Coordinates of C-alpha atoms and ligand atoms in Angstrom, one line a residue:
M1132 CA 0.0 0.0 0.0
L1133 CA 1.2 3.5 -0.9
H1134 CA 1.0 4.8 2.7
Q1135 CA 3.0 1.9 4.1
T1136 CA 6.1 2.9 2.1
P1137 CA 7.9 5.4 4.3
G1138 CA 7.9 8.9 2.8
L1139 CA 6.0 7.9 -0.4
I1140 CA 2.9 9.9 0.2
E1141 CA 5.0 13.0 0.9
E1142 CA 7.0 12.3 -2.3
I1143 CA 3.7 12.0 -4.2
R1144 CA 2.2 15.2 -2.7
S1145 CA 5.4 17.2 -3.5
R1146 CA 4.7 16.5 -7.2
F1147 CA 1.4 18.3 -7.3
A1148 CA 0.5 22.0 -7.1
H1149 CA -1.8 23.4 -4.4
V1150 CA -1.9 20.1 -2.6
D1151 CA -2.9 21.5 0.8
A1152 CA -3.7 25.2 0.1
C1153 CA -5.9 27.0 -2.3
P1154 CA -4.4 30.2 -3.8
F1155 CA -7.7 32.0 -3.3
Q1156 CA -8.8 30.5 0.1
G1157 CA -5.7 29.4 1.9
P1158 CA -5.1 26.1 3.6
R1159 CA -7.7 23.5 2.5
I1160 CA -8.2 19.8 2.1
F1161 CA -9.0 18.9 -1.5
F1162 CA -11.9 16.4 -1.8
E1163 CA -13.2 17.8 -5.1
N1164 CA -11.1 15.6 -7.4
A1165 CA -14.0 14.5 -9.5
G1166 CA -14.5 18.1 -10.5
G1167 CA -10.9 18.5 -11.5
A1168 CA -7.8 16.7 -10.0
L1169 CA -4.7 18.4 -8.8
T1170 CA -2.2 19.4 -11.5
L1171 CA 1.3 17.9 -11.7
N1172 CA 4.1 20.5 -11.3
T1173 CA 5.8 19.0 -14.4
V1174 CA 2.6 19.8 -16.4
I1175 CA 2.7 23.4 -15.3
D1176 CA 6.3 23.8 -16.4
T1177 CA 5.7 22.0 -19.7
S1178 CA 2.6 24.1 -20.4
A1179 CA 4.5 27.4 -19.8
K1180 CA 7.4 26.2 -22.0
F1181 CA 5.2 25.4 -25.0
A1182 CA 2.9 28.4 -24.6
A1183 CA 6.0 30.5 -25.4
I1184 CA 6.8 28.8 -28.7
P1185 CA 5.4 30.5 -31.8
D1186 CA 6.1 27.8 -34.3
N1187 CA 3.5 25.7 -35.9
Q1188 CA 3.7 22.0 -36.8
G1189 CA 4.2 20.8 -40.4
R1190 CA 7.0 23.2 -41.4
D1191 CA 10.4 22.4 -42.6
N1192 CA 12.3 23.9 -39.7
V1193 CA 14.0 22.6 -36.6
A1194 CA 11.3 23.9 -34.2
S1195 CA 8.5 22.5 -36.2
H1196 CA 10.1 19.0 -36.5
A1197 CA 10.7 19.1 -32.8
L1198 CA 7.0 19.9 -32.1
V1199 CA 5.8 17.0 -34.3
D1200 CA 8.2 14.6 -32.6
I1201 CA 6.8 15.7 -29.2
I1202 CA 3.3 15.1 -30.3
N1203 CA 4.2 11.7 -31.7
R1204 CA 6.0 10.8 -28.5
A1205 CA 2.9 11.8 -26.5
K1206 CA 0.7 9.6 -28.6
A1207 CA 3.1 6.7 -28.1
D1208 CA 3.1 7.3 -24.4
L1209 CA -0.7 7.4 -24.3
S1210 CA -0.9 4.1 -26.1
V1211 CA 1.3 2.5 -23.3
F1212 CA -0.6 4.4 -20.6
M1213 CA -4.0 3.3 -21.8
N1214 CA -2.8 0.0 -23.3
A1215 CA -4.1 0.6 -26.9
S1216 CA -2.1 -1.4 -29.4
E1217 CA -4.1 -0.2 -32.4
G1218 CA -6.1 2.9 -33.4
Q1219 CA -5.0 6.5 -32.6
F1220 CA -5.1 9.3 -30.0
F1221 CA -6.1 12.8 -30.8
V1222 CA -7.1 16.0 -28.9
G1223 CA -10.3 18.0 -29.0
E1224 CA -11.9 20.8 -27.1
S1225 CA -13.0 18.7 -24.1
G1226 CA -14.0 15.2 -23.1
T1227 CA -17.6 16.2 -23.8
E1228 CA -16.8 17.5 -27.3
L1229 CA -14.9 14.3 -28.2
L1230 CA -17.7 12.1 -26.9
F1231 CA -20.1 14.1 -29.1
R1232 CA -17.8 13.8 -32.1
M1233 CA -17.3 10.0 -31.8
I1234 CA -21.0 9.3 -31.1
R1235 CA -22.1 11.6 -33.8
T1236 CA -19.8 9.9 -36.3
A1237 CA -20.9 6.4 -35.3
C1238 CA -24.6 7.4 -35.5
V1239 CA -24.6 9.2 -38.9
N1240 CA -22.8 6.2 -40.4
A1241 CA -25.1 3.6 -38.9
P1242 CA -27.4 1.5 -41.1
K1243 CA -30.9 2.8 -41.4
G1244 CA -33.3 1.3 -39.0
G1245 CA -30.5 0.6 -36.5
K1246 CA -30.5 1.3 -32.8
V1247 CA -28.4 3.2 -30.2
I1248 CA -28.1 1.7 -26.7
G1249 CA -26.9 3.5 -23.6
S1250 CA -27.7 3.6 -19.9
S1251 CA -29.4 6.0 -17.5
I1252 CA -26.3 6.0 -15.3
E1253 CA -24.3 7.9 -17.9
H1254 CA -23.1 11.5 -17.6
P1255 CA -25.1 13.8 -19.9
A1256 CA -22.1 14.1 -22.2
S1257 CA -22.6 10.7 -23.7
R1258 CA -26.3 10.4 -23.1
S1259 CA -27.1 13.8 -24.8
A1260 CA -24.9 13.0 -27.7
A1261 CA -26.4 9.5 -28.2
R1262 CA -30.0 10.7 -27.8
R1263 CA -29.6 13.7 -30.1
W1264 CA -27.7 11.9 -32.9
A1265 CA -29.9 8.9 -32.7
E1266 CA -32.9 11.1 -33.4
I1267 CA -31.1 13.0 -36.3
A1268 CA -30.0 9.7 -37.9
S1269 CA -33.5 8.1 -37.4
L1270 CA -32.2 5.5 -35.0
D1271 CA -34.2 4.2 -32.0
Y1272 CA -32.6 5.0 -28.7
V1273 CA -32.7 2.1 -26.1
N1274 CA -32.1 3.1 -22.5
V1275 CA -30.6 0.5 -20.1
P1276 CA -31.8 1.4 -16.6
H1277 CA -29.2 1.4 -13.9
D1278 CA -29.7 0.0 -10.4
D1279 CA -30.5 2.7 -8.0
A1280 CA -29.3 0.7 -4.9
T1281 CA -25.9 0.0 -6.3
G1282 CA -25.4 3.0 -8.6
L1283 CA -24.3 0.6 -11.3
V1284 CA -25.3 -0.8 -14.7
T1285 CA -24.2 -4.3 -15.4
A1286 CA -23.5 -6.5 -18.4
E1287 CA -26.7 -8.4 -17.7
D1288 CA -28.7 -5.2 -17.8
Y1289 CA -27.3 -4.4 -21.3
A1290 CA -27.7 -8.0 -22.4
A1291 CA -31.4 -8.0 -21.6
L1292 CA -32.0 -5.2 -24.1
M1293 CA -29.5 -6.1 -26.8
T1294 CA -30.7 -6.9 -30.4
P1295 CA -28.7 -7.5 -33.5
D1296 CA -29.7 -4.1 -35.0
V1297 CA -27.8 -2.1 -32.3
A1298 CA -25.2 -0.2 -34.3
V1299 CA -23.9 2.2 -31.6
A1300 CA -23.5 1.7 -27.8
T1301 CA -22.3 4.0 -25.1
I1302 CA -20.8 3.0 -21.8
L1303 CA -19.9 5.0 -18.7
H1304 CA -16.7 3.7 -17.1
A1305 CA -17.2 5.4 -13.7
S1306 CA -20.0 7.6 -12.4
P1307 CA -19.1 11.1 -11.0
V1308 CA -22.3 10.9 -8.9
T1309 CA -22.3 7.4 -7.3
G1310 CA -18.5 6.9 -7.7
M1311 CA -19.0 3.4 -8.9
G1312 CA -17.0 1.8 -11.7
M1313 CA -18.7 -0.3 -14.4
D1314 CA -17.2 -3.5 -15.9
V1315 CA -16.6 -2.1 -19.4
A1316 CA -15.1 -5.3 -20.8
A1317 CA -18.1 -7.4 -19.7
I1318 CA -20.6 -4.9 -21.0
A1319 CA -18.8 -4.7 -24.4
R1320 CA -18.7 -8.5 -24.5
V1321 CA -22.5 -8.9 -24.2
I1322 CA -23.0 -6.1 -26.8
R1323 CA -20.6 -7.8 -29.3
A1324 CA -22.2 -11.3 -28.6
V1325 CA -25.4 -10.0 -30.2
A1326 CA -24.2 -7.2 -32.5
P1327 CA -20.5 -7.9 -33.3
D1328 CA -20.0 -4.8 -35.5
C1329 CA -21.5 -2.3 -33.0
F1330 CA -19.5 0.9 -32.5
I1331 CA -18.9 1.1 -28.7
I1332 CA -17.9 4.5 -27.2
V1333 CA -16.8 4.8 -23.6
D1334 CA -16.8 7.8 -21.3
G1335 CA -13.6 7.2 -19.3
I1336 CA -13.5 10.8 -17.9
Q1337 CA -14.2 10.0 -14.3
H1338 CA -12.3 6.7 -14.2
A1339 CA -9.0 7.9 -15.6
A1340 CA -7.4 9.3 -12.4
H1341 CA -8.1 6.1 -10.5
G1342 CA -5.6 4.1 -12.6
Q1343 CA -6.1 0.9 -14.6
M1344 CA -7.1 1.9 -18.1
D1345 CA -6.7 -1.1 -20.4
I1346 CA -8.2 -0.4 -23.8
D1347 CA -7.0 -3.6 -25.5
S1348 CA -9.0 -5.6 -23.0
Y1349 CA -12.2 -3.7 -23.5
D1350 CA -12.8 -4.4 -27.3
V1351 CA -14.4 -1.0 -27.8
D1352 CA -14.1 1.7 -30.5
G1353 CA -13.8 5.0 -28.7
Y1354 CA -12.6 6.1 -25.2
A1355 CA -12.6 9.8 -24.0
I1356 CA -10.8 11.3 -21.1
S1357 CA -10.5 14.9 -19.8
P1358 CA -6.8 15.6 -19.0
Y1359 CA -7.6 18.0 -16.1
K1360 CA -9.2 15.1 -14.3
V1361 CA -6.1 13.0 -14.6
F1362 CA -3.4 15.4 -13.3
S1363 CA -2.9 17.5 -16.5
R1364 CA -4.6 20.8 -17.1
H1365 CA -7.8 22.4 -18.4
G1366 CA -8.4 23.3 -22.0
Y1367 CA -8.6 20.1 -24.0
G1368 CA -9.8 16.5 -24.1
I1369 CA -8.1 13.3 -25.4
A1370 CA -9.8 10.5 -27.3
W1371 CA -8.7 7.1 -28.5
I1372 CA -10.4 5.6 -31.5
S1373 CA -10.1 2.2 -33.1
N1374 CA -9.0 1.8 -36.7
R1375 CA -12.6 0.9 -37.5
L1376 CA -13.9 4.2 -36.1
T1377 CA -11.0 6.1 -37.6
A1378 CA -12.0 4.9 -41.1
L1379 CA -15.6 6.0 -40.9
P1380 CA -16.5 9.1 -42.9
H1381 CA -16.1 12.0 -40.4
D1382 CA -15.8 15.8 -40.1
Q1383 CA -12.5 16.9 -41.7
L1384 CA -11.0 19.1 -44.3
I1385 CA -11.6 18.3 -47.9
D1386 CA -8.7 16.1 -49.3
A1387 CA -7.0 15.9 -45.9
P1388 CA -5.4 12.5 -45.1
A1389 CA -8.3 10.1 -44.5
N1390 CA -7.2 9.1 -41.0
G1391 CA -7.0 12.6 -39.6
W1392 CA -9.5 13.4 -36.8
E1393 CA -7.9 16.6 -35.5
F1394 CA -9.4 20.0 -36.1
G1395 CA -6.9 22.7 -37.0
T1396 CA -3.5 23.5 -35.4
R1397 CA -2.7 21.5 -32.3
D1398 CA -1.4 22.7 -29.0
T1399 CA 1.9 20.8 -28.6
G1400 CA 1.9 21.7 -24.9
S1401 CA -1.3 19.8 -24.4
Y1402 CA 0.2 16.6 -25.8
A1403 CA 3.5 17.2 -24.0
A1404 CA 1.6 17.5 -20.7
M1405 CA 0.2 14.0 -21.2
T1406 CA 3.8 12.7 -21.5
D1407 CA 4.3 14.2 -18.1
V1408 CA 1.2 12.4 -16.8
V1409 CA 2.4 9.1 -18.2
G1410 CA 5.8 9.8 -16.7
Y1411 CA 4.2 10.3 -13.3
F1412 CA 2.4 6.9 -13.4
D1413 CA 5.6 5.3 -14.6
W1414 CA 7.5 6.8 -11.7
L1415 CA 4.8 5.8 -9.2
G1416 CA 4.8 2.2 -10.5
G1417 CA 8.6 2.1 -9.9
Q1418 CA 8.0 3.1 -6.3
V1419 CA 5.4 0.4 -5.6
S1420 CA 6.8 -2.5 -7.6
E1421 CA 10.0 -4.1 -9.0
E1422 CA 8.6 -4.1 -12.5
T1423 CA 11.1 -3.3 -15.3
D1424 CA 8.7 -2.9 -18.2
R1425 CA 7.0 0.5 -18.5
R1426 CA 3.5 -0.8 -19.1
D1427 CA 3.9 -3.2 -16.1
R1428 CA 5.0 -0.3 -13.9
I1429 CA 1.9 1.8 -15.0
R1430 CA -0.3 -1.2 -14.3
A1431 CA 1.3 -1.5 -10.8
A1432 CA 0.7 2.2 -10.2
G1433 CA -3.0 1.7 -11.1
H1434 CA -3.3 -1.2 -8.7
A1435 CA -1.6 0.7 -6.0
I1436 CA -3.8 3.8 -6.6
H1437 CA -7.0 1.7 -6.5
A1438 CA -5.9 -0.2 -3.3
Y1439 CA -5.0 3.0 -1.5
E1440 CA -8.1 4.9 -2.5
T1441 CA -10.2 1.9 -1.3
H1442 CA -8.3 2.1 2.0
L1443 CA -9.2 5.8 2.2
T1444 CA -12.9 5.4 1.3
N1445 CA -13.1 2.5 3.8
A1446 CA -11.6 4.8 6.5
M1447 CA -14.2 7.4 5.5
I1448 CA -17.1 5.0 5.7
K1449 CA -16.0 2.8 8.6
G1450 CA -14.0 5.2 10.7
T1451 CA -10.4 5.8 11.5
G1452 CA -8.6 6.1 14.9
N1453 CA -11.3 6.8 17.4
L1454 CA -13.5 8.7 14.9
P1455 CA -16.7 7.0 13.8
G1456 CA -17.2 6.4 10.1
L1457 CA -19.9 7.9 7.9
S1458 CA -21.9 4.6 8.2
D1459 CA -21.8 4.9 12.0
M1460 CA -23.3 8.4 11.9
D1461 CA -27.1 8.2 12.1
H1462 CA -27.6 11.6 10.5
I1463 CA -25.6 10.6 7.3
T1464 CA -26.8 8.5 4.4
I1465 CA -24.3 7.1 1.9
L1466 CA -25.5 6.8 -1.7
A1467 CA -25.2 3.4 -3.5
G1468 CA -24.4 1.4 -0.4
A1469 CA -21.6 1.6 2.2
D1470 CA -20.0 -1.7 1.2
N1471 CA -20.0 -1.4 -2.6
P1472 CA -16.9 -3.0 -4.1
A1473 CA -17.3 -1.0 -7.3
R1474 CA -16.4 2.3 -5.5
E1475 CA -13.6 4.3 -7.1
G1476 CA -12.4 7.0 -4.7
L1477 CA -15.7 8.8 -4.3
V1478 CA -18.4 8.8 -1.5
S1479 CA -21.6 10.7 -2.0
I1480 CA -23.7 11.4 1.1
T1481 CA -26.7 13.4 2.4
V1482 CA -26.8 14.9 5.9
E1483 CA -30.2 14.8 7.6
G1484 CA -31.8 18.2 8.1
F1485 CA -29.3 20.1 6.0
P1486 CA -29.5 21.0 2.4
S1487 CA -26.3 19.7 0.7
A1488 CA -25.3 23.2 -0.4
D1489 CA -25.2 24.2 3.3
V1490 CA -23.0 21.3 4.2
V1491 CA -20.6 22.1 1.4
T1492 CA -20.5 25.7 2.6
R1493 CA -19.9 24.7 6.2
L1494 CA -17.1 22.3 5.2
N1495 CA -15.6 25.0 3.0
Q1496 CA -15.6 27.3 6.1
Q1497 CA -13.5 24.6 7.8
G1498 CA -11.1 24.4 4.9
I1499 CA -12.5 21.2 3.4
R1500 CA -13.5 21.4 -0.3
T1501 CA -16.3 19.1 -1.5
H1502 CA -19.1 19.7 -4.0
T1503 CA -22.9 19.5 -4.2
R1504 CA -24.6 17.4 -6.9
K1505 CA -28.1 18.6 -7.6
A1506 CA -31.0 16.8 -9.3
D1507 CA -30.4 18.9 -12.4
H1508 CA -29.5 18.0 -16.0
Y1509 CA -26.1 16.6 -14.8
S1510 CA -27.1 14.4 -11.9
G1511 CA -30.9 14.2 -11.9
N1512 CA -30.7 10.8 -13.6
V1513 CA -29.2 9.3 -10.5
L1514 CA -30.7 11.6 -7.7
I1515 CA -34.3 11.8 -8.8
P1516 CA -35.0 8.1 -8.7
L1517 CA -33.5 8.1 -5.2
G1518 CA -36.0 10.9 -4.2
L1519 CA -33.1 13.3 -3.6
N1520 CA -32.8 17.0 -4.5
D1521 CA -29.1 17.0 -3.9
C1522 CA -26.2 15.2 -2.3
I1523 CA -22.6 16.0 -1.2
R1524 CA -19.9 14.5 -3.3
I1525 CA -16.6 13.8 -1.5
S1526 CA -14.1 12.7 -4.1
L1527 CA -10.5 11.9 -3.4
C1528 CA -7.3 10.8 -5.2
H1529 CA -4.3 8.9 -4.1
Y1530 CA -2.5 12.0 -2.9
N1531 CA -5.1 12.5 -0.2
T1532 CA -4.3 11.1 3.3
E1533 CA -6.0 9.4 6.2
H1534 CA -5.4 12.4 8.3
E1535 CA -7.4 14.5 5.8
V1536 CA -10.2 11.9 6.0
A1537 CA -10.1 12.1 9.8
Q1538 CA -10.6 15.9 9.6
L1539 CA -13.6 15.5 7.3
L1540 CA -15.1 12.9 9.7
A1541 CA -14.6 15.2 12.7
A1542 CA -16.4 18.0 10.8
L1543 CA -19.3 15.8 9.7
K1544 CA -19.7 14.1 13.1
D1545 CA -20.8 17.4 14.7
M1546 CA -22.9 18.6 11.8
K1547 CA -26.3 17.5 13.1
L1548 CA -29.4 19.1 14.3
Ligands
PLP2892 C1 -18.1 10.8 -16.4 C2 -18.0 12.2 -16.9 N1 -18.3 12.5 -18.2 C3 -18.2 13.7 -18.8 C4 -17.8 14.8 -18.0 C5 -17.7 16.1 -18.7 O1 -16.3 16.3 -18.8 P1 -15.7 17.7 -19.4 O2 -16.4 18.8 -18.7 O3 -14.3 17.6 -19.1 O4 -16.0 17.6 -20.9 C6 -17.6 14.6 -16.7 C7 -17.2 15.7 -15.8 O5 -17.4 15.7 -14.6 C8 -17.6 13.3 -16.1 O6 -17.4 13.1 -14.8

């Protein structure tokens, strides 16, 4: 476990900016990682370096060649990081924009009379794209209901509604409201068992920071992440697409190379920052394992992150030291079950007698950053069936500590009528 290696948590924390203080507020504990994770110091340096370079790609000069090499290196790094041995990576405006682009492309190329399948657990990024482009392309949309009690949708749930005419499928890897991770490979398997040529697009945005991306094992066609949610910075999204999805007719410049999916001039710094992210996982893997191969080290880092985050969420739910856990506090309700093995570093709660926004404000006043999820167009799909207007989302990452969890528990213990 990360925290059992002496000095490792401190080493990890030293690599991130604003780890224990907010430049606007002062000292604070950061439990708002699902809204945007902390940024690596290397990413900040790299971003400043490339922001200063005026040159464009595709010119015959030394700077231009260097920029193209850096982009290609980042793409190669991403394929190790996310274990994608075929297909390609490209950047777009955001994770949302890339999900729309992939889903739109798959829908408008689908055979007439086909169907699009997706689940009510999804973030509106993929659900909205699938619903909208299904309608425009005259495809029926099939909704797979998630289970309110577990905050999950399973392969069996998809299988029950699969038919051979399903041409496009969307899958959420991890929910930013319940915090639960779906079994993407199992869901893709049941989809392909009935509709082998279906284009399967995955929203990996919430899952990415919690380690263990393995595209080769999923058998899907598209996977989107938002770099600011995985230790890079704001301003862009990253998508991986299979060779099959690459080859579909898609938005691009007339007579441009058929495989190109990028729009306009690229920000080399956005790619270079992903090399920093991959370098970080590689470094972490070296700290927690004896692996010599880069992919194996990244995999080891992912396992270590998951195990440590589970340790932290267990401490939050079951208690730590002499502090009771959230499940011991009668005034607190935990969404999607206290003992849910699918949890990925996130605990959503309600506090009896307090609107969630008030709890978030009170915690902020004590220097603890969390976030409210409301039953709006982002989270209503999960909260409304539970009869909730809102909840408090506590989202952590592997740089958080048990001591921070204890401070949260102490604050919540006393927050009752
Ligand atoms: C699962 C999921 N999908 C999509 C998004 C939207 O991401 P972005 O705003 O980076 O496009 C989020 C953001 O919270 C998310 O958690």
